[in-house]
Structures are given as C-alpha cells and as structure tokens.
Amino acid sequence: MSTLEQQAKAPADLRAVAQFLRGSNSGMKIRVGALNGKRVDYFKGKSAIKALLSPAYAKLKSVPKITSEAEAQTVLQSLIPFAFFLRVDRGGPSGTSSTSPKHLSVNQAQLFKPEEYYAWFYEGSQWTTYAGGVLMVAIMLAGVMFPLWPPTMRLGVWYLSIACLGLVGLFFVIAIVRLIFYIVTVLVASPGIWMFPKLFADVGFVESFIPLWEWDLPKKKTKKRKGKEPKSSAANAEKLSANGAYIEEVEDSGEGSSRPHSRNATVEEVPED
C-alpha cells in the first residue's frame, strides 16, 4: 500500500492535525535530510509537541483538543500508521561539508518520542502550488502573445513601464543629491544636514520623506545612573563624629556575602579633639 493510500484513509480530524503541522503557522523547525538519495524534510518530536500546545493550534476547529504533552504525544502517535511522517534515524552528513544534509534511514520501531526524528511523507495542501503554476503559465502566454494585444493595451503597458523606470531613476537622483548636499553642509555647517533622513529606514513610503531635513547629530547613549549618596549622609556623619565615631560606607568585595551592598559598613573610632 502506498503512502498516499494510507494518508487517504486517515480521519478528517487527524488529517487536519497533519495539515497544521505541515503548514507555516505551526512554527516547527524543519530540517532537510537525505533519505534513499532524495532530500526530505524532517523534524524533532518535541518541536511537534510544542506546536500542538501553541495558541495557533488552540484556535483550530475540527481537531482533537490537546491540553498537555501526554495528549499531544498520543495524537502524534496516532498519525504514524497513516504515514504522514515516519520515525527515522539520523546519521552523518551526506556530503563532504559538515553542513550537508544528514543521512536518514527509516526506523523499524515506529513510535513517537520527543527526542526522536521524523521525516515528512506528506506535502500538505497543494493549492498554492497549483495556483502559482497556473499564474506563471498565464504570464508566459500573455508575454508571448504581446504582439496580438490591442493597440490601446500595448500603449498602456509602454506608459506603465516608462513610469516605473522614471520612479526608479528619481529615487537614484534623490539619493545622489542628498549625499552631495550632506557633504557640502559638513564642510560649511558642521555636523551636516541630511535631506530625507529616513529615506533608507525601515518605514513606510510616506514616512521615508518625513521630516524634510535633519542635523546629523550623534545619538545619545543612555547610561545607567548609579545610586547617589543621600544628602543627609554628610549631616549624619557630622553628628556621629561628635560622639567619637562615624560610619563609612565601603564596597563589598566578598563573593559569598548574603547582605545587600548598601548594608555593608564599618565603624571606625576617631580620637577626640
């Protein structure tokens, strides 16, 4: 019996679990290995358990309810007979480099354990692949049949391409002008002025041109303020010195001290005048 036939016999709820784990919403760490000379995706058992306990899985409907790691292991064990994934043993690299895909071999004892590895034999939903293929074929046909387009459509495509090239050229012009302007202002009015300072920042299109200009001032580094000595400490020291002693705060150099730093103090006798 082929793996496709086994997967077709799976109940709807287990199939939904397999689709979730195979999708990007699960957040599972997928690795690439070599099984019988072919590259396959595989994962670690604890990664699948973590995915089934995630909030993304809890939002799904028509799937088994899972609230603990034991329940997650039970559900994952029930998926193995339908060959969505199988337990594999991982060997050394398949190539000369240490980063080459690891050799994988199917283990005869098919059970689920968090520390074991499992290879995918299920590709998941293929509608995106089919849609992408159809779109690619449509684009290729449209390009090949471009001479047969109506004159108005061809003229519109020409104007659109010119507009795109104009926008790209305008962006390069702005980048060059702002650099020249910055160099001039560095020599004339140090520290220099940047036009459109957020032009290359990771912001939206409109935010890239706001503000219009900005001084090239270095960013201030925030430093942690150390605790200051209370103002009353000097007055307390004067009062204690009048009695023949004063309290001096010292740093604690011992590693095993259990007292807070602020409580470490020594009492020193001062001779009376």
PDB file of C-alpha atoms in Angstrom:
ATOM      1  CA  MET A   1       0.000   0.000   0.000  1.00  0.00           C
ATOM      2  CA  SER A   2       1.411   3.409  -0.968  1.00  0.00           C
ATOM      3  CA  THR A   3       1.735   6.330   1.420  1.00  0.00           C
ATOM      4  CA  LEU A   4      -0.966   8.252  -0.470  1.00  0.00           C
ATOM      5  CA  GLU A   5      -3.446   5.447   0.046  1.00  0.00           C
ATOM      6  CA  GLN A   6      -2.613   5.280   3.746  1.00  0.00           C
ATOM      7  CA  GLN A   7      -2.998   9.046   4.120  1.00  0.00           C
ATOM      8  CA  ALA A   8      -6.358   8.942   2.316  1.00  0.00           C
ATOM      9  CA  LYS A   9      -7.704   6.567   4.991  1.00  0.00           C
ATOM     10  CA  ALA A  10      -6.905   8.994   7.822  1.00  0.00           C
ATOM     11  CA  PRO A  11      -9.857  10.518   9.717  1.00  0.00           C
ATOM     12  CA  ALA A  12     -10.667  14.137   8.984  1.00  0.00           C
ATOM     13  CA  ASP A  13      -9.516  15.405  12.397  1.00  0.00           C
ATOM     14  CA  LEU A  14      -6.111  13.709  12.131  1.00  0.00           C
ATOM     15  CA  ARG A  15      -5.696  14.988   8.589  1.00  0.00           C
ATOM     16  CA  ALA A  16      -6.353  18.494   9.902  1.00  0.00           C
ATOM     17  CA  VAL A  17      -3.623  17.994  12.524  1.00  0.00           C
ATOM     18  CA  ALA A  18      -1.169  16.892   9.829  1.00  0.00           C
ATOM     19  CA  GLN A  19      -2.045  19.896   7.665  1.00  0.00           C
ATOM     20  CA  PHE A  20      -1.450  22.233  10.603  1.00  0.00           C
ATOM     21  CA  LEU A  21       1.934  20.707  11.426  1.00  0.00           C
ATOM     22  CA  ARG A  22       2.995  20.825   7.775  1.00  0.00           C
ATOM     23  CA  GLY A  23       1.952  24.458   7.396  1.00  0.00           C
ATOM     24  CA  SER A  24       3.892  27.566   8.340  1.00  0.00           C
ATOM     25  CA  ASN A  25       1.526  28.506  11.185  1.00  0.00           C
ATOM     26  CA  SER A  26       2.811  25.669  13.356  1.00  0.00           C
ATOM     27  CA  GLY A  27       6.215  27.308  13.814  1.00  0.00           C
ATOM     28  CA  MET A  28       8.006  23.953  13.695  1.00  0.00           C
ATOM     29  CA  LYS A  29      11.725  23.878  12.930  1.00  0.00           C
ATOM     30  CA  ILE A  30      12.045  21.941   9.664  1.00  0.00           C
ATOM     31  CA  ARG A  31      15.374  20.398   8.648  1.00  0.00           C
ATOM     32  CA  VAL A  32      16.483  18.841   5.366  1.00  0.00           C
ATOM     33  CA  GLY A  33      17.928  15.338   5.226  1.00  0.00           C
ATOM     34  CA  ALA A  34      18.801  12.691   2.641  1.00  0.00           C
ATOM     35  CA  LEU A  35      16.623   9.563   2.588  1.00  0.00           C
ATOM     36  CA  ASN A  36      17.370   6.929  -0.079  1.00  0.00           C
ATOM     37  CA  GLY A  37      19.211   9.524  -2.135  1.00  0.00           C
ATOM     38  CA  LYS A  38      16.342  12.044  -2.027  1.00  0.00           C
ATOM     39  CA  ARG A  39      16.009  15.179   0.015  1.00  0.00           C
ATOM     40  CA  VAL A  40      13.206  15.135   2.556  1.00  0.00           C
ATOM     41  CA  ASP A  41      12.045  17.421   5.349  1.00  0.00           C
ATOM     42  CA  TYR A  42      12.255  16.122   8.891  1.00  0.00           C
ATOM     43  CA  PHE A  43      11.661  17.444  12.396  1.00  0.00           C
ATOM     44  CA  LYS A  44      12.234  16.602  16.028  1.00  0.00           C
ATOM     45  CA  GLY A  45       9.447  15.158  18.145  1.00  0.00           C
ATOM     46  CA  LYS A  46       9.475  17.859  20.818  1.00  0.00           C
ATOM     47  CA  SER A  47       9.042  20.502  18.112  1.00  0.00           C
ATOM     48  CA  ALA A  48       5.747  18.890  17.070  1.00  0.00           C
ATOM     49  CA  ILE A  49       4.588  18.692  20.701  1.00  0.00           C
ATOM     50  CA  LYS A  50       5.319  22.377  21.167  1.00  0.00           C
ATOM     51  CA  ALA A  51       3.317  23.192  18.019  1.00  0.00           C
ATOM     52  CA  LEU A  52       0.253  21.277  19.252  1.00  0.00           C
ATOM     53  CA  LEU A  53       0.368  23.167  22.554  1.00  0.00           C
ATOM     54  CA  SER A  54       0.651  26.567  20.837  1.00  0.00           C
ATOM     55  CA  PRO A  55      -2.154  29.180  20.719  1.00  0.00           C
ATOM     56  CA  ALA A  56      -2.328  28.773  16.931  1.00  0.00           C
ATOM     57  CA  TYR A  57      -3.447  25.143  17.304  1.00  0.00           C
ATOM     58  CA  ALA A  58      -5.951  26.033  20.038  1.00  0.00           C
ATOM     59  CA  LYS A  59      -7.759  28.324  17.566  1.00  0.00           C
ATOM     60  CA  LEU A  60      -8.358  25.485  15.095  1.00  0.00           C
ATOM     61  CA  LYS A  61     -11.698  23.734  14.799  1.00  0.00           C
ATOM     62  CA  SER A  62     -12.429  20.087  13.996  1.00  0.00           C
ATOM     63  CA  VAL A  63      -9.153  18.930  15.588  1.00  0.00           C
ATOM     64  CA  PRO A  64      -8.551  16.879  18.740  1.00  0.00           C
ATOM     65  CA  LYS A  65      -8.401  19.024  21.859  1.00  0.00           C
ATOM     66  CA  ILE A  66      -4.934  18.972  23.416  1.00  0.00           C
ATOM     67  CA  THR A  67      -4.108  20.429  26.832  1.00  0.00           C
ATOM     68  CA  SER A  68      -0.987  18.516  27.885  1.00  0.00           C
ATOM     69  CA  GLU A  69       2.176  16.960  26.461  1.00  0.00           C
ATOM     70  CA  ALA A  70       0.790  13.453  27.086  1.00  0.00           C
ATOM     71  CA  GLU A  71      -2.269  14.181  24.941  1.00  0.00           C
ATOM     72  CA  ALA A  72      -0.050  15.687  22.239  1.00  0.00           C
ATOM     73  CA  GLN A  73       2.127  12.551  22.151  1.00  0.00           C
ATOM     74  CA  THR A  74      -0.991  10.370  21.892  1.00  0.00           C
ATOM     75  CA  VAL A  75      -2.278  12.333  18.883  1.00  0.00           C
ATOM     76  CA  LEU A  76       1.130  12.280  17.176  1.00  0.00           C
ATOM     77  CA  GLN A  77       1.416   8.540  17.763  1.00  0.00           C
ATOM     78  CA  SER A  78      -1.984   8.043  16.104  1.00  0.00           C
ATOM     79  CA  LEU A  79      -0.704   9.859  12.980  1.00  0.00           C
ATOM     80  CA  ILE A  80       2.160   7.412  12.351  1.00  0.00           C
ATOM     81  CA  PRO A  81       0.006   4.499  10.997  1.00  0.00           C
ATOM     82  CA  PHE A  82      -1.261   6.793   8.229  1.00  0.00           C
ATOM     83  CA  ALA A  83       2.306   7.565   7.070  1.00  0.00           C
ATOM     84  CA  PHE A  84       2.081  11.328   7.280  1.00  0.00           C
ATOM     85  CA  PHE A  85       5.543  11.083   8.837  1.00  0.00           C
ATOM     86  CA  LEU A  86       7.740   8.177   9.947  1.00  0.00           C
ATOM     87  CA  ARG A  87      10.407   7.776  12.582  1.00  0.00           C
ATOM     88  CA  VAL A  88      13.940   7.939  11.164  1.00  0.00           C
ATOM     89  CA  ASP A  89      17.472   7.537  12.445  1.00  0.00           C
ATOM     90  CA  ARG A  90      19.866  10.353  11.676  1.00  0.00           C
ATOM     91  CA  GLY A  91      23.425   9.651  10.568  1.00  0.00           C
ATOM     92  CA  GLY A  92      26.360  11.714   9.378  1.00  0.00           C
ATOM     93  CA  PRO A  93      26.481  14.332   6.601  1.00  0.00           C
ATOM     94  CA  SER A  94      25.677  13.113   3.088  1.00  0.00           C
ATOM     95  CA  GLY A  95      28.439  15.276   1.575  1.00  0.00           C
ATOM     96  CA  THR A  96      31.964  16.366   2.343  1.00  0.00           C
ATOM     97  CA  SER A  97      30.820  19.508   4.167  1.00  0.00           C
ATOM     98  CA  SER A  98      29.558  19.402   7.730  1.00  0.00           C
ATOM     99  CA  THR A  99      26.524  21.466   6.645  1.00  0.00           C
ATOM    100  CA  SER A 100      25.411  18.859   4.092  1.00  0.00           C
ATOM    101  CA  PRO A 101      22.032  17.152   4.711  1.00  0.00           C
ATOM    102  CA  LYS A 102      22.229  14.307   7.224  1.00  0.00           C
ATOM    103  CA  HIS A 103      21.710  10.710   6.150  1.00  0.00           C
ATOM    104  CA  LEU A 104      18.308   9.409   7.246  1.00  0.00           C
ATOM    105  CA  SER A 105      17.030   5.840   7.474  1.00  0.00           C
ATOM    106  CA  VAL A 106      13.553   4.624   8.421  1.00  0.00           C
ATOM    107  CA  ASN A 107      13.443   3.005  11.853  1.00  0.00           C
ATOM    108  CA  GLN A 108      11.590  -0.320  12.104  1.00  0.00           C
ATOM    109  CA  ALA A 109      10.109   0.591  15.505  1.00  0.00           C
ATOM    110  CA  GLN A 110       7.530   3.201  14.633  1.00  0.00           C
ATOM    111  CA  LEU A 111       6.608   5.025  17.810  1.00  0.00           C
ATOM    112  CA  PHE A 112       6.596   8.623  18.868  1.00  0.00           C
ATOM    113  CA  LYS A 113       9.143  10.033  21.294  1.00  0.00           C
ATOM    114  CA  PRO A 114      10.021  13.699  21.877  1.00  0.00           C
ATOM    115  CA  GLU A 115      13.757  13.157  21.346  1.00  0.00           C
ATOM    116  CA  GLU A 116      13.438  11.193  18.081  1.00  0.00           C
ATOM    117  CA  TYR A 117      13.409  12.479  14.493  1.00  0.00           C
ATOM    118  CA  TYR A 118      10.577  12.081  11.986  1.00  0.00           C
ATOM    119  CA  ALA A 119      10.624  12.526   8.195  1.00  0.00           C
ATOM    120  CA  TRP A 120       7.672  14.020   6.343  1.00  0.00           C
ATOM    121  CA  PHE A 121       5.943  11.928   3.662  1.00  0.00           C
ATOM    122  CA  TYR A 122       3.073  14.406   3.391  1.00  0.00           C
ATOM    123  CA  GLU A 123       3.351  17.528   1.247  1.00  0.00           C
ATOM    124  CA  GLY A 124       0.366  19.315   2.733  1.00  0.00           C
ATOM    125  CA  SER A 125      -2.123  21.418   0.804  1.00  0.00           C
ATOM    126  CA  GLN A 126      -1.027  21.918  -2.815  1.00  0.00           C
ATOM    127  CA  TRP A 127      -3.488  24.609  -3.886  1.00  0.00           C
ATOM    128  CA  THR A 128      -0.847  27.357  -3.633  1.00  0.00           C
ATOM    129  CA  THR A 129       1.496  25.354  -5.867  1.00  0.00           C
ATOM    130  CA  TYR A 130      -1.233  24.781  -8.430  1.00  0.00           C
ATOM    131  CA  ALA A 131      -2.300  28.440  -8.330  1.00  0.00           C
ATOM    132  CA  GLY A 132       1.305  29.568  -8.765  1.00  0.00           C
ATOM    133  CA  GLY A 133       1.777  27.247 -11.726  1.00  0.00           C
ATOM    134  CA  VAL A 134      -1.385  28.495 -13.433  1.00  0.00           C
ATOM    135  CA  LEU A 135      -0.360  32.122 -12.853  1.00  0.00           C
ATOM    136  CA  MET A 136       3.112  31.505 -14.276  1.00  0.00           C
ATOM    137  CA  VAL A 137       1.680  29.873 -17.410  1.00  0.00           C
ATOM    138  CA  ALA A 138      -0.761  32.797 -17.845  1.00  0.00           C
ATOM    139  CA  ILE A 139       2.054  35.347 -17.593  1.00  0.00           C
ATOM    140  CA  MET A 140       4.172  33.452 -20.128  1.00  0.00           C
ATOM    141  CA  LEU A 141       1.264  33.213 -22.579  1.00  0.00           C
ATOM    142  CA  ALA A 142       0.494  36.896 -22.153  1.00  0.00           C
ATOM    143  CA  GLY A 143       4.117  37.781 -22.889  1.00  0.00           C
ATOM    144  CA  VAL A 144       4.292  35.553 -25.957  1.00  0.00           C
ATOM    145  CA  MET A 145       1.023  36.956 -27.329  1.00  0.00           C
ATOM    146  CA  PHE A 146       2.010  40.584 -26.691  1.00  0.00           C
ATOM    147  CA  PRO A 147       2.128  41.426 -30.457  1.00  0.00           C
ATOM    148  CA  LEU A 148      -1.512  40.350 -30.685  1.00  0.00           C
ATOM    149  CA  TRP A 149      -2.670  42.703 -27.942  1.00  0.00           C
ATOM    150  CA  PRO A 150      -4.930  45.627 -28.902  1.00  0.00           C
ATOM    151  CA  PRO A 151      -3.003  48.860 -29.607  1.00  0.00           C
ATOM    152  CA  THR A 152      -4.514  50.593 -26.552  1.00  0.00           C
ATOM    153  CA  MET A 153      -3.311  47.837 -24.187  1.00  0.00           C
ATOM    154  CA  ARG A 154       0.192  47.860 -25.671  1.00  0.00           C
ATOM    155  CA  LEU A 155       0.328  51.645 -25.355  1.00  0.00           C
ATOM    156  CA  GLY A 156      -0.807  51.403 -21.726  1.00  0.00           C
ATOM    157  CA  VAL A 157       1.892  48.841 -20.917  1.00  0.00           C
ATOM    158  CA  TRP A 158       4.500  51.114 -22.529  1.00  0.00           C
ATOM    159  CA  TYR A 159       3.407  54.104 -20.421  1.00  0.00           C
ATOM    160  CA  LEU A 160       3.397  51.937 -17.294  1.00  0.00           C
ATOM    161  CA  SER A 161       6.937  50.690 -17.911  1.00  0.00           C
ATOM    162  CA  ILE A 162       8.169  54.247 -18.544  1.00  0.00           C
ATOM    163  CA  ALA A 163       6.543  55.400 -15.296  1.00  0.00           C
ATOM    164  CA  CYS A 164       8.230  52.584 -13.317  1.00  0.00           C
ATOM    165  CA  LEU A 165      11.614  53.410 -14.823  1.00  0.00           C
ATOM    166  CA  GLY A 166      11.037  57.078 -14.048  1.00  0.00           C
ATOM    167  CA  LEU A 167      10.322  56.327 -10.372  1.00  0.00           C
ATOM    168  CA  VAL A 168      13.477  54.205 -10.078  1.00  0.00           C
ATOM    169  CA  GLY A 169      15.542  56.943 -11.737  1.00  0.00           C
ATOM    170  CA  LEU A 170      14.031  59.616  -9.467  1.00  0.00           C
ATOM    171  CA  PHE A 171      14.968  57.546  -6.395  1.00  0.00           C
ATOM    172  CA  PHE A 172      18.610  57.344  -7.514  1.00  0.00           C
ATOM    173  CA  VAL A 173      18.658  61.098  -8.247  1.00  0.00           C
ATOM    174  CA  ILE A 174      17.327  61.899  -4.755  1.00  0.00           C
ATOM    175  CA  ALA A 175      19.924  59.605  -3.167  1.00  0.00           C
ATOM    176  CA  ILE A 176      22.785  61.276  -5.068  1.00  0.00           C
ATOM    177  CA  VAL A 177      21.545  64.836  -4.413  1.00  0.00           C
ATOM    178  CA  ARG A 178      21.111  64.214  -0.668  1.00  0.00           C
ATOM    179  CA  LEU A 179      24.634  62.807  -0.443  1.00  0.00           C
ATOM    180  CA  ILE A 180      26.129  65.823  -2.250  1.00  0.00           C
ATOM    181  CA  PHE A 181      24.108  68.209  -0.073  1.00  0.00           C
ATOM    182  CA  TYR A 182      25.311  66.407   3.078  1.00  0.00           C
ATOM    183  CA  ILE A 183      28.973  66.649   2.042  1.00  0.00           C
ATOM    184  CA  VAL A 184      28.579  70.384   1.334  1.00  0.00           C
ATOM    185  CA  THR A 185      26.873  71.056   4.672  1.00  0.00           C
ATOM    186  CA  VAL A 186      29.543  69.083   6.544  1.00  0.00           C
ATOM    187  CA  LEU A 187      32.167  71.499   5.179  1.00  0.00           C
ATOM    188  CA  VAL A 188      30.046  74.636   5.563  1.00  0.00           C
ATOM    189  CA  ALA A 189      27.790  73.975   8.559  1.00  0.00           C
ATOM    190  CA  SER A 190      29.157  71.067  10.574  1.00  0.00           C
ATOM    191  CA  PRO A 191      27.970  68.447  11.624  1.00  0.00           C
ATOM    192  CA  GLY A 192      25.991  68.387   8.354  1.00  0.00           C
ATOM    193  CA  ILE A 193      22.369  68.116   7.279  1.00  0.00           C
ATOM    194  CA  TRP A 194      20.620  65.080   5.813  1.00  0.00           C
ATOM    195  CA  MET A 195      17.768  65.606   3.399  1.00  0.00           C
ATOM    196  CA  PHE A 196      15.079  62.961   3.913  1.00  0.00           C
ATOM    197  CA  PRO A 197      16.957  61.312   6.831  1.00  0.00           C
ATOM    198  CA  LYS A 198      14.568  58.341   6.828  1.00  0.00           C
ATOM    199  CA  LEU A 199      14.891  57.629   3.111  1.00  0.00           C
ATOM    200  CA  PHE A 200      16.623  54.278   3.701  1.00  0.00           C
ATOM    201  CA  ALA A 201      14.964  53.491   7.049  1.00  0.00           C
ATOM    202  CA  ASP A 202      12.623  50.567   7.535  1.00  0.00           C
ATOM    203  CA  VAL A 203       9.430  52.674   7.456  1.00  0.00           C
ATOM    204  CA  GLY A 204       6.503  53.227   5.133  1.00  0.00           C
ATOM    205  CA  PHE A 205       6.652  55.090   1.820  1.00  0.00           C
ATOM    206  CA  VAL A 206       5.241  58.359   3.179  1.00  0.00           C
ATOM    207  CA  GLU A 207       7.322  58.190   6.389  1.00  0.00           C
ATOM    208  CA  SER A 208      10.505  57.906   4.271  1.00  0.00           C
ATOM    209  CA  PHE A 209      10.138  61.579   3.292  1.00  0.00           C
ATOM    210  CA  ILE A 210       9.282  62.891   6.772  1.00  0.00           C
ATOM    211  CA  PRO A 211      10.975  65.036   8.077  1.00  0.00           C
ATOM    212  CA  LEU A 212      12.362  67.000   5.139  1.00  0.00           C
ATOM    213  CA  TRP A 213      15.805  67.528   6.740  1.00  0.00           C
ATOM    214  CA  GLU A 214      17.651  66.788   9.978  1.00  0.00           C
ATOM    215  CA  TRP A 215      21.006  67.588  11.568  1.00  0.00           C
ATOM    216  CA  ASP A 216      23.481  64.692  11.591  1.00  0.00           C
ATOM    217  CA  LEU A 217      23.803  64.641  15.358  1.00  0.00           C
ATOM    218  CA  PRO A 218      25.218  61.520  17.069  1.00  0.00           C
ATOM    219  CA  LYS A 219      22.709  59.508  19.014  1.00  0.00           C
ATOM    220  CA  LYS A 220      22.989  59.912  22.757  1.00  0.00           C
ATOM    221  CA  LYS A 221      23.824  56.750  24.618  1.00  0.00           C
ATOM    222  CA  THR A 222      21.799  56.239  27.748  1.00  0.00           C
ATOM    223  CA  LYS A 223      23.911  55.267  30.721  1.00  0.00           C
ATOM    224  CA  LYS A 224      22.634  53.678  33.857  1.00  0.00           C
ATOM    225  CA  ARG A 225      22.726  56.122  36.749  1.00  0.00           C
ATOM    226  CA  LYS A 226      24.453  54.843  39.785  1.00  0.00           C
ATOM    227  CA  GLY A 227      22.769  55.265  43.132  1.00  0.00           C
ATOM    228  CA  LYS A 228      23.624  58.593  44.697  1.00  0.00           C
ATOM    229  CA  GLU A 229      24.506  59.051  48.320  1.00  0.00           C
ATOM    230  CA  PRO A 230      21.634  60.579  50.292  1.00  0.00           C
ATOM    231  CA  LYS A 231      22.028  64.261  51.128  1.00  0.00           C
ATOM    232  CA  SER A 232      21.583  63.545  54.805  1.00  0.00           C
ATOM    233  CA  SER A 233      24.634  61.252  54.927  1.00  0.00           C
ATOM    234  CA  ALA A 234      27.022  64.169  55.476  1.00  0.00           C
ATOM    235  CA  ALA A 235      24.923  65.543  58.296  1.00  0.00           C
ATOM    236  CA  ASN A 236      24.686  62.095  59.921  1.00  0.00           C
ATOM    237  CA  ALA A 237      28.444  61.697  59.708  1.00  0.00           C
ATOM    238  CA  GLU A 238      28.956  65.034  61.452  1.00  0.00           C
ATOM    239  CA  LYS A 239      26.570  64.043  64.245  1.00  0.00           C
ATOM    240  CA  LEU A 240      28.302  60.701  64.761  1.00  0.00           C
ATOM    241  CA  SER A 241      31.765  62.269  64.694  1.00  0.00           C
ATOM    242  CA  ALA A 242      30.723  64.480  67.560  1.00  0.00           C
ATOM    243  CA  ASN A 243      30.240  61.310  69.633  1.00  0.00           C
ATOM    244  CA  GLY A 244      33.672  59.983  68.714  1.00  0.00           C
ATOM    245  CA  ALA A 245      32.764  57.669  65.803  1.00  0.00           C
ATOM    246  CA  TYR A 246      31.487  57.770  62.258  1.00  0.00           C
ATOM    247  CA  ILE A 247      30.071  55.244  59.802  1.00  0.00           C
ATOM    248  CA  GLU A 248      31.850  54.786  56.487  1.00  0.00           C
ATOM    249  CA  GLU A 249      30.221  53.016  53.529  1.00  0.00           C
ATOM    250  CA  VAL A 250      32.550  50.525  51.834  1.00  0.00           C
ATOM    251  CA  GLU A 251      32.198  48.201  48.825  1.00  0.00           C
ATOM    252  CA  ASP A 252      31.621  44.543  49.454  1.00  0.00           C
ATOM    253  CA  SER A 253      34.455  42.535  47.867  1.00  0.00           C
ATOM    254  CA  GLY A 254      33.333  39.162  49.156  1.00  0.00           C
ATOM    255  CA  GLU A 255      31.511  36.922  46.668  1.00  0.00           C
ATOM    256  CA  GLY A 256      29.645  34.903  49.246  1.00  0.00           C
ATOM    257  CA  SER A 257      28.191  37.778  51.193  1.00  0.00           C
ATOM    258  CA  SER A 258      24.466  37.439  51.691  1.00  0.00           C
ATOM    259  CA  ARG A 259      23.885  41.012  52.811  1.00  0.00           C
ATOM    260  CA  PRO A 260      22.898  43.725  50.350  1.00  0.00           C
ATOM    261  CA  HIS A 261      25.632  46.111  49.210  1.00  0.00           C
ATOM    262  CA  SER A 262      24.050  49.118  50.856  1.00  0.00           C
ATOM    263  CA  ARG A 263      24.216  47.478  54.343  1.00  0.00           C
ATOM    264  CA  ASN A 264      27.934  46.766  54.382  1.00  0.00           C
ATOM    265  CA  ALA A 265      29.554  49.304  56.684  1.00  0.00           C
ATOM    266  CA  THR A 266      32.470  49.580  59.115  1.00  0.00           C
ATOM    267  CA  VAL A 267      32.595  51.555  62.344  1.00  0.00           C
ATOM    268  CA  GLU A 268      35.892  53.338  62.955  1.00  0.00           C
ATOM    269  CA  GLU A 269      36.807  55.017  66.186  1.00  0.00           C
ATOM    270  CA  VAL A 270      38.025  58.622  65.853  1.00  0.00           C
ATOM    271  CA  PRO A 271      40.162  60.200  68.555  1.00  0.00           C
ATOM    272  CA  GLU A 272      38.537  63.116  70.300  1.00  0.00           C
ATOM    273  CA  ASP A 273      39.997  66.559  69.798  1.00  0.00           C
TER     274      ASP A 273
END
